[in-house]
PDB file of C-alpha atoms in Angstrom:
ATOM      1  CA  MET A 849      30.665   2.367   5.432  1.00 53.00           C
ATOM      2  CA  THR A 850      26.720   3.125   5.792  1.00 59.00           C
ATOM      3  CA  LEU A 851      25.269   5.164   8.037  1.00 66.00           C
ATOM      4  CA  PRO A 852      21.790   5.155   9.619  1.00 70.00           C
ATOM      5  CA  ILE A 853      19.493   8.081   8.610  1.00 73.00           C
ATOM      6  CA  GLU A 854      18.933   8.380  12.050  1.00 74.00           C
ATOM      7  CA  GLN A 855      22.349   9.444  12.229  1.00 82.00           C
ATOM      8  CA  LEU A 856      21.993  12.721  10.272  1.00 87.00           C
ATOM      9  CA  GLY A 857      20.118  15.449  12.870  1.00 90.00           C
ATOM     10  CA  LYS A 858      23.653  14.561  15.608  1.00 89.00           C
ATOM     11  CA  LEU A 859      25.769  14.653  12.915  1.00 90.00           C
ATOM     12  CA  LEU A 860      24.063  18.696  12.374  1.00 93.00           C
ATOM     13  CA  VAL A 861      23.673  19.282  15.621  1.00 93.00           C
ATOM     14  CA  ARG A 862      26.695  17.843  16.083  1.00 92.00           C
ATOM     15  CA  LYS A 863      28.346  20.171  13.813  1.00 92.00           C
ATOM     16  CA  ARG A 864      26.243  22.955  14.377  1.00 93.00           C
ATOM     17  CA  GLY A 865      27.801  23.660  18.130  1.00 92.00           C
ATOM     18  CA  SER A 866      27.355  26.466  19.054  1.00 92.00           C
ATOM     19  CA  ARG A 867      26.217  28.444  16.984  1.00 92.00           C
ATOM     20  CA  GLY A 868      23.131  29.985  15.808  1.00 93.00           C
ATOM     21  CA  ILE A 869      19.881  27.819  13.835  1.00 93.00           C
ATOM     22  CA  ARG A 870      19.093  30.496  11.957  1.00 94.00           C
ATOM     23  CA  ALA A 871      22.469  31.181  10.644  1.00 94.00           C
ATOM     24  CA  THR A 872      23.403  27.749  10.028  1.00 94.00           C
ATOM     25  CA  ALA A 873      19.621  26.928   8.572  1.00 95.00           C
ATOM     26  CA  ALA A 874      20.275  29.538   5.454  1.00 94.00           C
ATOM     27  CA  GLU A 875      24.698  28.301   5.100  1.00 93.00           C
ATOM     28  CA  ILE A 876      22.454  25.177   3.972  1.00 92.00           C
ATOM     29  CA  GLU A 877      19.715  26.968   2.664  1.00 90.00           C
ATOM     30  CA  VAL A 878      16.824  25.090   4.265  1.00 91.00           C
ATOM     31  CA  SER A 879      14.369  27.300   7.066  1.00 92.00           C
ATOM     32  CA  PRO A 880      15.322  27.219  10.082  1.00 93.00           C
ATOM     33  CA  ALA A 881      12.112  25.251  11.169  1.00 92.00           C
ATOM     34  CA  THR A 882      13.273  22.397   8.716  1.00 91.00           C
ATOM     35  CA  LEU A 883      16.356  21.809  10.612  1.00 93.00           C
ATOM     36  CA  SER A 884      15.326  22.336  13.775  1.00 93.00           C
ATOM     37  CA  ARG A 885      12.788  19.250  12.681  1.00 90.00           C
ATOM     38  CA  VAL A 886      15.665  17.042  11.062  1.00 91.00           C
ATOM     39  CA  GLU A 887      17.862  18.266  14.023  1.00 92.00           C
ATOM     40  CA  ASN A 888      15.346  16.352  15.972  1.00 89.00           C
ATOM     41  CA  GLY A 889      15.073  13.193  13.742  1.00 86.00           C
ATOM     42  CA  HIS A 890      12.670  14.732  11.699  1.00 86.00           C
ATOM     43  CA  LEU A 891      12.696  12.687   7.987  1.00 82.00           C
ATOM     44  CA  PRO A 892      14.068  15.540   4.795  1.00 82.00           C
ATOM     45  CA  ASP A 893      12.797  15.391   1.759  1.00 77.00           C
ATOM     46  CA  LEU A 894      15.434  14.426  -1.370  1.00 72.00           C
ATOM     47  CA  ALA A 895      15.954  18.530  -1.525  1.00 73.00           C
ATOM     48  CA  THR A 896      16.717  19.090   1.696  1.00 82.00           C
ATOM     49  CA  PHE A 897      18.569  15.391   2.386  1.00 82.00           C
ATOM     50  CA  ALA A 898      21.158  16.584  -0.916  1.00 78.00           C
ATOM     51  CA  LYS A 899      21.465  20.203   0.774  1.00 84.00           C
ATOM     52  CA  ILE A 900      22.124  19.011   4.250  1.00 87.00           C
ATOM     53  CA  CYS A 901      25.108  16.209   3.043  1.00 84.00           C
ATOM     54  CA  ARG A 902      26.546  19.085   1.033  1.00 84.00           C
ATOM     55  CA  TRP A 903      27.075  20.716   4.113  1.00 90.00           C
ATOM     56  CA  LEU A 904      27.458  18.407   6.344  1.00 88.00           C
ATOM     57  CA  ASP A 905      30.397  17.237   3.320  1.00 83.00           C
ATOM     58  CA  VAL A 906      29.029  13.434   3.409  1.00 79.00           C
ATOM     59  CA  ASP A 907      28.265  11.462   0.506  1.00 74.00           C
ATOM     60  CA  PRO A 908      24.679  10.958   0.340  1.00 70.00           C
ATOM     61  CA  ALA A 909      25.530   7.008  -0.615  1.00 66.00           C
ATOM     62  CA  ARG A 910      26.991   6.483   2.966  1.00 70.00           C
ATOM     63  CA  PHE A 911      23.010   7.005   4.851  1.00 69.00           C
ATOM     64  CA  LEU A 912      21.418   5.370   1.520  1.00 60.00           C
ATOM     65  CA  GLY A 913      23.206   2.272   1.784  1.00 51.00           C
ATOM     66  CA  VAL A 914      23.158   3.306  -2.474  1.00 46.00           C
ATOM     67  CA  LYS A 915      25.552   0.697  -4.366  1.00 44.00           C
ATOM     68  CA  ALA A 916      27.359   2.895  -7.099  1.00 39.00           C
ATOM     69  CA  SER A 917      27.325   0.520  -9.908  1.00 39.00           C
ATOM     70  CA  GLY A 918      23.043   0.184 -11.281  1.00 41.00           C
ATOM     71  CA  GLY A 919      22.862  -2.495 -13.421  1.00 41.00           C
ATOM     72  CA  GLU A 920      18.932  -3.154 -12.953  1.00 42.00           C
ATOM     73  CA  ALA A 921      17.290  -2.466 -15.684  1.00 40.00           C
ATOM     74  CA  PRO A 922      15.543   1.601 -15.494  1.00 40.00           C
ATOM     75  CA  GLN A 923      12.000   0.152 -16.694  1.00 40.00           C
ATOM     76  CA  LYS A 924      11.886  -2.099 -13.318  1.00 50.00           C
ATOM     77  CA  ARG A 925      12.845   0.689 -11.025  1.00 57.00           C
ATOM     78  CA  THR A 926       9.814   1.774  -8.990  1.00 66.00           C
ATOM     79  CA  VAL A 927       9.742   5.741  -8.812  1.00 70.00           C
ATOM     80  CA  ALA A 928       6.916   7.233  -5.669  1.00 73.00           C
ATOM     81  CA  HIS A 929       6.422  10.431  -4.772  1.00 75.00           C
ATOM     82  CA  PHE A 930       4.394  11.918  -1.264  1.00 77.00           C
ATOM     83  CA  ARG A 931       2.055  15.148  -1.732  1.00 78.00           C
ATOM     84  CA  LYS A 932       3.079  15.475   1.828  1.00 74.00           C
ATOM     85  CA  LYS A 933       4.211  17.661   4.846  1.00 74.00           C
ATOM     86  CA  SER A 934       8.555  18.638   4.143  1.00 70.00           C
ATOM     87  CA  THR A 935       9.429  16.629   7.040  1.00 76.00           C
ATOM     88  CA  VAL A 936       7.771  14.017   8.408  1.00 80.00           C
ATOM     89  CA  SER A 937       8.313  11.836  11.650  1.00 85.00           C
ATOM     90  CA  PRO A 938      10.898   8.824  11.883  1.00 81.00           C
ATOM     91  CA  GLU A 939       7.058   6.550  12.185  1.00 85.00           C
ATOM     92  CA  THR A 940       5.061   8.110   9.296  1.00 86.00           C
ATOM     93  CA  ALA A 941       8.366   7.516   7.067  1.00 81.00           C
ATOM     94  CA  ALA A 942       8.324   4.440   7.977  1.00 81.00           C
ATOM     95  CA  SER A 943       4.591   3.668   7.472  1.00 87.00           C
ATOM     96  CA  LEU A 944       4.971   5.573   4.220  1.00 85.00           C
ATOM     97  CA  GLY A 945       7.094   2.893   2.784  1.00 82.00           C
ATOM     98  CA  ALA A 946       5.326   0.050   4.092  1.00 86.00           C
ATOM     99  CA  LEU A 947       2.741   1.772   1.996  1.00 89.00           C
ATOM    100  CA  ILE A 948       5.003   1.915  -1.676  1.00 86.00           C
ATOM    101  CA  LEU A 949       4.843  -1.684  -0.871  1.00 86.00           C
ATOM    102  CA  ALA A 950       1.011  -2.325  -0.267  1.00 91.00           C
ATOM    103  CA  ALA A 951       0.338  -0.138  -3.311  1.00 91.00           C
ATOM    104  CA  GLN A 952       3.202  -2.075  -4.806  1.00 89.00           C
ATOM    105  CA  ARG A 953       1.595  -5.791  -4.197  1.00 91.00           C
ATOM    106  CA  ALA A 954      -2.304  -4.538  -4.506  1.00 93.00           C
ATOM    107  CA  ARG A 955      -0.851  -3.561  -8.867  1.00 92.00           C
ATOM    108  CA  GLN A 956       1.174  -7.471  -8.259  1.00 90.00           C
ATOM    109  CA  ALA A 957      -2.183  -8.914  -7.554  1.00 91.00           C
ATOM    110  CA  ARG A 958      -4.687  -6.609  -9.784  1.00 90.00           C
ATOM    111  CA  ALA A 959      -2.091  -7.593 -13.073  1.00 88.00           C
ATOM    112  CA  GLU A 960      -2.238 -11.338 -12.336  1.00 88.00           C
ATOM    113  CA  LEU A 961      -5.666 -10.863 -11.880  1.00 87.00           C
ATOM    114  CA  VAL A 962      -6.218  -9.459 -15.410  1.00 85.00           C
ATOM    115  CA  ARG A 963      -3.795 -12.092 -17.070  1.00 83.00           C
ATOM    116  CA  GLY A 964      -6.047 -14.856 -15.296  1.00 79.00           C
ATOM    117  CA  GLU A 965      -9.082 -13.815 -17.456  1.00 60.00           C
TER     118      GLU A 965
ATOM    119  CA  MET B 103       6.266  29.505 -14.365  1.00 81.00           C
ATOM    120  CA  ARG B 104       7.276  28.991 -17.288  1.00 87.00           C
ATOM    121  CA  ARG B 105       5.613  31.531 -19.722  1.00 89.00           C
ATOM    122  CA  GLY B 106       2.602  29.804 -21.874  1.00 92.00           C
ATOM    123  CA  PHE B 107       1.646  27.266 -19.120  1.00 94.00           C
ATOM    124  CA  LYS B 108      -1.364  28.735 -18.308  1.00 93.00           C
ATOM    125  CA  ALA B 109      -2.880  28.617 -21.307  1.00 94.00           C
ATOM    126  CA  GLU B 110      -1.274  25.079 -22.652  1.00 95.00           C
ATOM    127  CA  ALA B 111      -2.980  23.888 -19.186  1.00 95.00           C
ATOM    128  CA  GLU B 112      -6.291  25.099 -20.099  1.00 94.00           C
ATOM    129  CA  ARG B 113      -6.441  24.016 -23.577  1.00 95.00           C
ATOM    130  CA  LYS B 114      -4.994  20.746 -21.938  1.00 95.00           C
ATOM    131  CA  ALA B 115      -7.937  20.514 -19.388  1.00 96.00           C
ATOM    132  CA  ALA B 116     -10.199  21.699 -22.288  1.00 96.00           C
ATOM    133  CA  SER B 117      -9.089  18.456 -24.777  1.00 95.00           C
ATOM    134  CA  ALA B 118      -9.050  16.007 -21.569  1.00 96.00           C
ATOM    135  CA  ARG B 119     -12.892  17.019 -21.627  1.00 96.00           C
ATOM    136  CA  ALA B 120     -13.485  16.659 -25.549  1.00 96.00           C
ATOM    137  CA  ASP B 121     -12.017  13.304 -24.758  1.00 95.00           C
ATOM    138  CA  MET B 122     -14.143  12.198 -22.784  1.00 95.00           C
ATOM    139  CA  GLY B 123     -17.067  12.859 -24.520  1.00 96.00           C
ATOM    140  CA  LEU B 124     -17.997  15.938 -22.047  1.00 97.00           C
ATOM    141  CA  ALA B 125     -19.021  19.171 -22.679  1.00 96.00           C
ATOM    142  CA  ALA B 126     -16.298  22.305 -22.010  1.00 94.00           C
ATOM    143  CA  THR B 127     -18.235  22.971 -18.693  1.00 95.00           C
ATOM    144  CA  ASP B 128     -19.246  19.512 -17.752  1.00 96.00           C
ATOM    145  CA  LYS B 129     -18.009  18.104 -14.085  1.00 97.00           C
ATOM    146  CA  LEU B 130     -14.416  15.853 -15.061  1.00 97.00           C
ATOM    147  CA  CYS B 131     -14.737  13.248 -12.937  1.00 97.00           C
ATOM    148  CA  PRO B 132     -11.496  12.694 -11.489  1.00 97.00           C
ATOM    149  CA  TRP B 133     -11.826   8.720 -10.663  1.00 98.00           C
ATOM    150  CA  GLN B 134     -12.902   8.373 -14.367  1.00 97.00           C
ATOM    151  CA  TYR B 135     -10.430  10.323 -15.680  1.00 97.00           C
ATOM    152  CA  ALA B 136      -8.064   8.241 -13.757  1.00 97.00           C
ATOM    153  CA  GLU B 137      -9.223   4.768 -15.071  1.00 96.00           C
ATOM    154  CA  TYR B 138      -9.162   6.652 -18.417  1.00 96.00           C
ATOM    155  CA  LEU B 139      -5.454   7.439 -18.522  1.00 95.00           C
ATOM    156  CA  GLY B 140      -5.088   3.967 -17.198  1.00 95.00           C
ATOM    157  CA  VAL B 141      -3.950   5.607 -13.789  1.00 96.00           C
ATOM    158  CA  LEU B 142      -4.780   2.644 -10.916  1.00 96.00           C
ATOM    159  CA  VAL B 143      -6.591   4.593  -7.611  1.00 97.00           C
ATOM    160  CA  TYR B 144      -6.549   3.129  -4.288  1.00 97.00           C
ATOM    161  CA  GLU B 145      -8.001   4.518  -0.915  1.00 96.00           C
ATOM    162  CA  ALA B 146      -5.368   3.707   1.955  1.00 95.00           C
ATOM    163  CA  SER B 147      -7.963   1.982   3.496  1.00 94.00           C
ATOM    164  CA  GLU B 148      -8.729  -0.711   0.801  1.00 94.00           C
ATOM    165  CA  LEU B 149      -4.939  -1.446   0.382  1.00 95.00           C
ATOM    166  CA  ASP B 150      -3.056  -4.986   2.456  1.00 92.00           C
ATOM    167  CA  LEU B 151      -1.459  -2.373   5.324  1.00 92.00           C
ATOM    168  CA  GLU B 152       0.169  -3.758   8.089  1.00 92.00           C
ATOM    169  CA  PRO B 153      -1.969  -2.871  10.877  1.00 94.00           C
ATOM    170  CA  GLU B 154       0.491  -0.288  13.029  1.00 93.00           C
ATOM    171  CA  HIS B 155       1.317   1.676   9.352  1.00 93.00           C
ATOM    172  CA  ALA B 156      -2.539   2.146   9.094  1.00 95.00           C
ATOM    173  CA  SER B 157      -2.881   3.340  12.404  1.00 95.00           C
ATOM    174  CA  GLN B 158       0.073   5.448  11.730  1.00 94.00           C
ATOM    175  CA  LEU B 159      -0.847   7.546   8.510  1.00 94.00           C
ATOM    176  CA  LEU B 160      -4.737   6.989   9.449  1.00 94.00           C
ATOM    177  CA  VAL B 161      -5.009   7.269  12.468  1.00 94.00           C
ATOM    178  CA  ARG B 162      -1.925   8.848  14.393  1.00 94.00           C
ATOM    179  CA  ASP B 163      -0.576  11.579  11.724  1.00 92.00           C
ATOM    180  CA  PRO B 164      -3.646  11.607   8.694  1.00 90.00           C
ATOM    181  CA  ASP B 165      -2.359  14.949   8.336  1.00 89.00           C
ATOM    182  CA  SER B 166       0.785  14.635   7.307  1.00 88.00           C
ATOM    183  CA  TRP B 167       0.030  13.487   3.741  1.00 88.00           C
ATOM    184  CA  SER B 168      -2.523  13.203   1.497  1.00 89.00           C
ATOM    185  CA  GLY B 169      -1.577  11.030  -1.175  1.00 90.00           C
ATOM    186  CA  MET B 170       1.182   9.080  -2.991  1.00 88.00           C
ATOM    187  CA  THR B 171       1.790   8.148  -6.958  1.00 88.00           C
ATOM    188  CA  LEU B 172       3.618   5.764  -8.021  1.00 86.00           C
ATOM    189  CA  LEU B 173       5.474   4.410 -11.314  1.00 84.00           C
ATOM    190  CA  ASP B 174       5.195   0.483 -10.907  1.00 82.00           C
ATOM    191  CA  GLU B 175       6.490  -1.558 -13.715  1.00 83.00           C
ATOM    192  CA  GLY B 176       5.062   1.438 -16.062  1.00 84.00           C
ATOM    193  CA  VAL B 177       1.958   1.379 -14.228  1.00 90.00           C
ATOM    194  CA  HIS B 178       1.291   4.501 -12.468  1.00 93.00           C
ATOM    195  CA  VAL B 179      -1.301   3.783  -8.987  1.00 94.00           C
ATOM    196  CA  VAL B 180      -1.782   6.662  -6.925  1.00 95.00           C
ATOM    197  CA  VAL B 181      -2.985   5.793  -3.096  1.00 95.00           C
ATOM    198  CA  LEU B 182      -4.969   8.343  -1.406  1.00 95.00           C
ATOM    199  CA  ASP B 183      -5.443   9.401   2.348  1.00 93.00           C
ATOM    200  CA  SER B 184      -9.090   8.009   2.534  1.00 92.00           C
ATOM    201  CA  THR B 185      -9.266  10.055   6.271  1.00 93.00           C
ATOM    202  CA  HIS B 186      -9.615  12.805   3.759  1.00 92.00           C
ATOM    203  CA  LEU B 187     -12.792  14.595   3.087  1.00 94.00           C
ATOM    204  CA  ALA B 188     -14.362  13.484  -0.947  1.00 95.00           C
ATOM    205  CA  PRO B 189     -13.177  17.342  -2.129  1.00 95.00           C
ATOM    206  CA  ARG B 190      -9.761  16.582  -0.987  1.00 94.00           C
ATOM    207  CA  ARG B 191      -9.477  13.724  -2.252  1.00 96.00           C
ATOM    208  CA  ALA B 192     -10.666  14.784  -5.691  1.00 97.00           C
ATOM    209  CA  SER B 193      -8.151  17.771  -5.097  1.00 96.00           C
ATOM    210  CA  THR B 194      -5.282  15.464  -4.746  1.00 94.00           C
ATOM    211  CA  LEU B 195      -6.330  12.259  -7.072  1.00 97.00           C
ATOM    212  CA  MET B 196      -6.392  15.510  -9.643  1.00 97.00           C
ATOM    213  CA  HIS B 197      -3.189  17.212  -8.770  1.00 95.00           C
ATOM    214  CA  GLU B 198      -1.136  14.250  -8.951  1.00 93.00           C
ATOM    215  CA  LEU B 199      -3.162  13.002 -12.735  1.00 96.00           C
ATOM    216  CA  ALA B 200      -1.466  16.516 -13.648  1.00 95.00           C
ATOM    217  CA  HIS B 201       2.371  15.453 -12.420  1.00 92.00           C
ATOM    218  CA  ILE B 202       1.761  12.148 -14.950  1.00 92.00           C
ATOM    219  CA  ILE B 203       0.097  13.938 -17.819  1.00 93.00           C
ATOM    220  CA  LEU B 204       2.806  16.454 -17.654  1.00 92.00           C
ATOM    221  CA  GLU B 205       5.404  13.590 -17.186  1.00 88.00           C
ATOM    222  CA  HIS B 206       7.278  15.225 -14.199  1.00 84.00           C
ATOM    223  CA  ALA B 207      10.265  13.197 -13.347  1.00 72.00           C
ATOM    224  CA  PRO B 208      10.355  12.923  -8.905  1.00 61.00           C
ATOM    225  CA  ALA B 209      13.683  11.539  -7.748  1.00 55.00           C
ATOM    226  CA  GLU B 210      13.995   8.092  -7.215  1.00 54.00           C
ATOM    227  CA  VAL B 211      12.938   6.293  -4.006  1.00 53.00           C
ATOM    228  CA  ASP B 212      15.932   4.753  -2.168  1.00 53.00           C
ATOM    229  CA  VAL B 213      15.030   2.174   1.075  1.00 49.00           C
ATOM    230  CA  SER B 214      17.813   3.000   4.284  1.00 48.00           C
ATOM    231  CA  PRO B 215      19.052   0.017   5.368  1.00 47.00           C
ATOM    232  CA  SER B 216      16.878   0.671   8.208  1.00 46.00           C
ATOM    233  CA  GLY B 217      14.024   0.232   6.314  1.00 46.00           C
ATOM    234  CA  LEU B 218      13.264   3.804   6.302  1.00 48.00           C
ATOM    235  CA  VAL B 219      12.483   5.577   3.359  1.00 51.00           C
ATOM    236  CA  LEU B 220      13.389   9.329   2.121  1.00 52.00           C
ATOM    237  CA  LEU B 221      11.088  10.370   0.351  1.00 52.00           C
ATOM    238  CA  SER B 222      11.160  12.605  -2.673  1.00 56.00           C
ATOM    239  CA  ASP B 223       9.800  15.779  -4.628  1.00 65.00           C
ATOM    240  CA  TYR B 224       8.610  17.423  -8.089  1.00 72.00           C
ATOM    241  CA  SER B 225      10.907  20.548  -8.186  1.00 73.00           C
ATOM    242  CA  THR B 226       8.412  23.587  -7.206  1.00 77.00           C
ATOM    243  CA  GLU B 227       7.802  24.192 -10.373  1.00 85.00           C
ATOM    244  CA  GLN B 228       6.624  20.892 -11.132  1.00 87.00           C
ATOM    245  CA  GLU B 229       4.159  21.288  -7.857  1.00 86.00           C
ATOM    246  CA  ASP B 230       2.702  24.764  -9.001  1.00 91.00           C
ATOM    247  CA  GLU B 231       2.199  23.483 -13.474  1.00 94.00           C
ATOM    248  CA  ALA B 232       0.599  20.520 -11.038  1.00 93.00           C
ATOM    249  CA  ASP B 233      -1.614  22.655  -8.867  1.00 93.00           C
ATOM    250  CA  TRP B 234      -2.276  24.955 -11.954  1.00 95.00           C
ATOM    251  CA  LEU B 235      -4.065  22.065 -14.146  1.00 97.00           C
ATOM    252  CA  GLY B 236      -5.058  19.700 -11.620  1.00 96.00           C
ATOM    253  CA  ALA B 237      -6.947  23.333 -10.808  1.00 97.00           C
ATOM    254  CA  ALA B 238      -8.340  23.736 -14.487  1.00 97.00           C
ATOM    255  CA  LEU B 239      -9.340  20.262 -14.970  1.00 97.00           C
ATOM    256  CA  LEU B 240     -11.482  20.261 -11.834  1.00 97.00           C
ATOM    257  CA  LEU B 241     -13.026  23.817 -12.411  1.00 97.00           C
ATOM    258  CA  PRO B 242     -13.131  24.760 -16.455  1.00 95.00           C
ATOM    259  CA  GLU B 243     -12.847  27.979 -16.311  1.00 94.00           C
ATOM    260  CA  PRO B 244     -15.579  28.342 -19.483  1.00 94.00           C
ATOM    261  CA  ALA B 245     -17.702  26.730 -16.544  1.00 96.00           C
ATOM    262  CA  LEU B 246     -16.795  29.443 -13.507  1.00 96.00           C
ATOM    263  CA  ILE B 247     -17.903  32.008 -16.073  1.00 94.00           C
ATOM    264  CA  LEU B 248     -21.224  30.892 -17.286  1.00 95.00           C
ATOM    265  CA  LEU B 249     -22.065  29.527 -13.567  1.00 96.00           C
ATOM    266  CA  ARG B 250     -20.962  33.013 -11.893  1.00 94.00           C
ATOM    267  CA  SER B 251     -23.081  34.944 -14.448  1.00 92.00           C
ATOM    268  CA  GLN B 252     -26.143  32.576 -14.286  1.00 93.00           C
ATOM    269  CA  GLY B 253     -26.078  33.717 -10.452  1.00 92.00           C
ATOM    270  CA  TYR B 254     -24.102  30.402  -8.936  1.00 95.00           C
ATOM    271  CA  SER B 255     -21.900  31.208  -5.763  1.00 95.00           C
ATOM    272  CA  ILE B 256     -18.636  30.438  -5.388  1.00 95.00           C
ATOM    273  CA  GLU B 257     -19.891  27.749  -2.653  1.00 97.00           C
ATOM    274  CA  ALA B 258     -22.596  26.197  -4.583  1.00 97.00           C
ATOM    275  CA  ILE B 259     -20.464  25.615  -7.878  1.00 97.00           C
ATOM    276  CA  ALA B 260     -17.794  24.104  -5.730  1.00 97.00           C
ATOM    277  CA  GLN B 261     -20.437  21.777  -4.294  1.00 96.00           C
ATOM    278  CA  LYS B 262     -21.762  21.392  -8.383  1.00 96.00           C
ATOM    279  CA  PHE B 263     -17.896  19.770  -9.064  1.00 97.00           C
ATOM    280  CA  GLY B 264     -17.543  17.996  -5.825  1.00 96.00           C
ATOM    281  CA  VAL B 265     -14.547  20.649  -4.973  1.00 96.00           C
ATOM    282  CA  SER B 266     -13.375  22.775  -1.623  1.00 95.00           C
ATOM    283  CA  ASP B 267     -15.286  26.458  -1.654  1.00 96.00           C
ATOM    284  CA  GLN B 268     -11.390  27.431  -1.458  1.00 95.00           C
ATOM    285  CA  ILE B 269      -9.899  26.174  -4.874  1.00 95.00           C
ATOM    286  CA  CYS B 270     -13.012  26.786  -6.329  1.00 96.00           C
ATOM    287  CA  HIS B 271     -12.036  30.513  -4.958  1.00 96.00           C
ATOM    288  CA  TRP B 272      -8.883  30.399  -5.667  1.00 95.00           C
ATOM    289  CA  ARG B 273      -9.720  29.195  -9.054  1.00 95.00           C
ATOM    290  CA  CYS B 274     -12.455  32.102  -9.614  1.00 95.00           C
ATOM    291  CA  ARG B 275      -9.759  34.609  -8.907  1.00 94.00           C
ATOM    292  CA  MET B 276      -6.970  33.196 -10.311  1.00 93.00           C
ATOM    293  CA  THR B 277      -8.226  32.969 -13.317  1.00 92.00           C
ATOM    294  CA  GLY B 278     -10.030  36.374 -13.861  1.00 91.00           C
ATOM    295  CA  VAL B 279     -13.491  35.504 -12.989  1.00 89.00           C
ATOM    296  CA  GLU B 280     -13.900  37.201 -10.107  1.00 87.00           C
ATOM    297  CA  LYS B 281     -12.559  40.597 -11.975  1.00 89.00           C
ATOM    298  CA  ARG B 282     -14.224  40.159 -15.230  1.00 87.00           C
ATOM    299  CA  MET B 283     -17.715  39.491 -12.921  1.00 84.00           C
ATOM    300  CA  ALA B 284     -17.158  42.875 -11.572  1.00 85.00           C
ATOM    301  CA  PHE B 285     -16.994  44.507 -14.098  1.00 86.00           C
ATOM    302  CA  ARG B 286     -19.915  43.283 -15.474  1.00 82.00           C
ATOM    303  CA  ARG B 287     -21.686  44.634 -12.426  1.00 81.00           C
ATOM    304  CA  ARG B 288     -20.323  47.895 -12.858  1.00 85.00           C
ATOM    305  CA  ALA B 289     -20.664  48.184 -16.182  1.00 83.00           C
ATOM    306  CA  GLY B 290     -24.630  47.147 -15.696  1.00 70.00           C
TER     307      GLY B 290
END
């Protein structure tokens, strides 16, 4: 079953229980500030996400909704990288997702224009 | 940073200038260099972004990000935060071009069922390399030596090369240009 990514912070809070944020962060191998932000609903980068999933003992694919067998050709896949803060609010993360789609549309429109000439 | 990388970065920056027909001490415009590399560059405000997302990224939370690089069907696209001043955009763009030149591979992006995106990262090592090469492309060491020895201030050099004072200070310190200048002053 797929878990909504918004559940990540709640799962962390539940598993941490009454233990201190510093001790837990050290165990996960992230900074206390990062752990606190993720618990408060901010989204982590992939490296932090992987560490948190390992600590929670949850398969990352359950959050991502990724299918096990990727039949898509590698060259068709889109890869994106952001230069940004280590965690961002869910609103900004959603908008950065929209930015990827807008950039893809711009590239496609330009490619069509070049082909049409 | 891996052994020998700094010297390699200086060589790459020098050959980038040569490829563009520039002298070793000339300014290399990041936008012209992107065009030369076949990289498309957009300002976020130029894109057909839904108003709520444009407002989130450019009005409510513009400091949370500075750029994005996308590899889509073999083409690199860089999107810059249009609210940032030109020196910062130049630095972001050159940093992203450095990742492309160095063929760094970020983790792939996955969109969760609720439409949220998990944000990928380069390794710290790759970020350090891109910082170094990006700065070398913006501020060539021969120009720093020449201009500092002619009495130009770091701020004047920053302005001449269209970069922030901060990155120019960092580059003069990290390349040892400042130490050499101090040594010369003592010797003279």
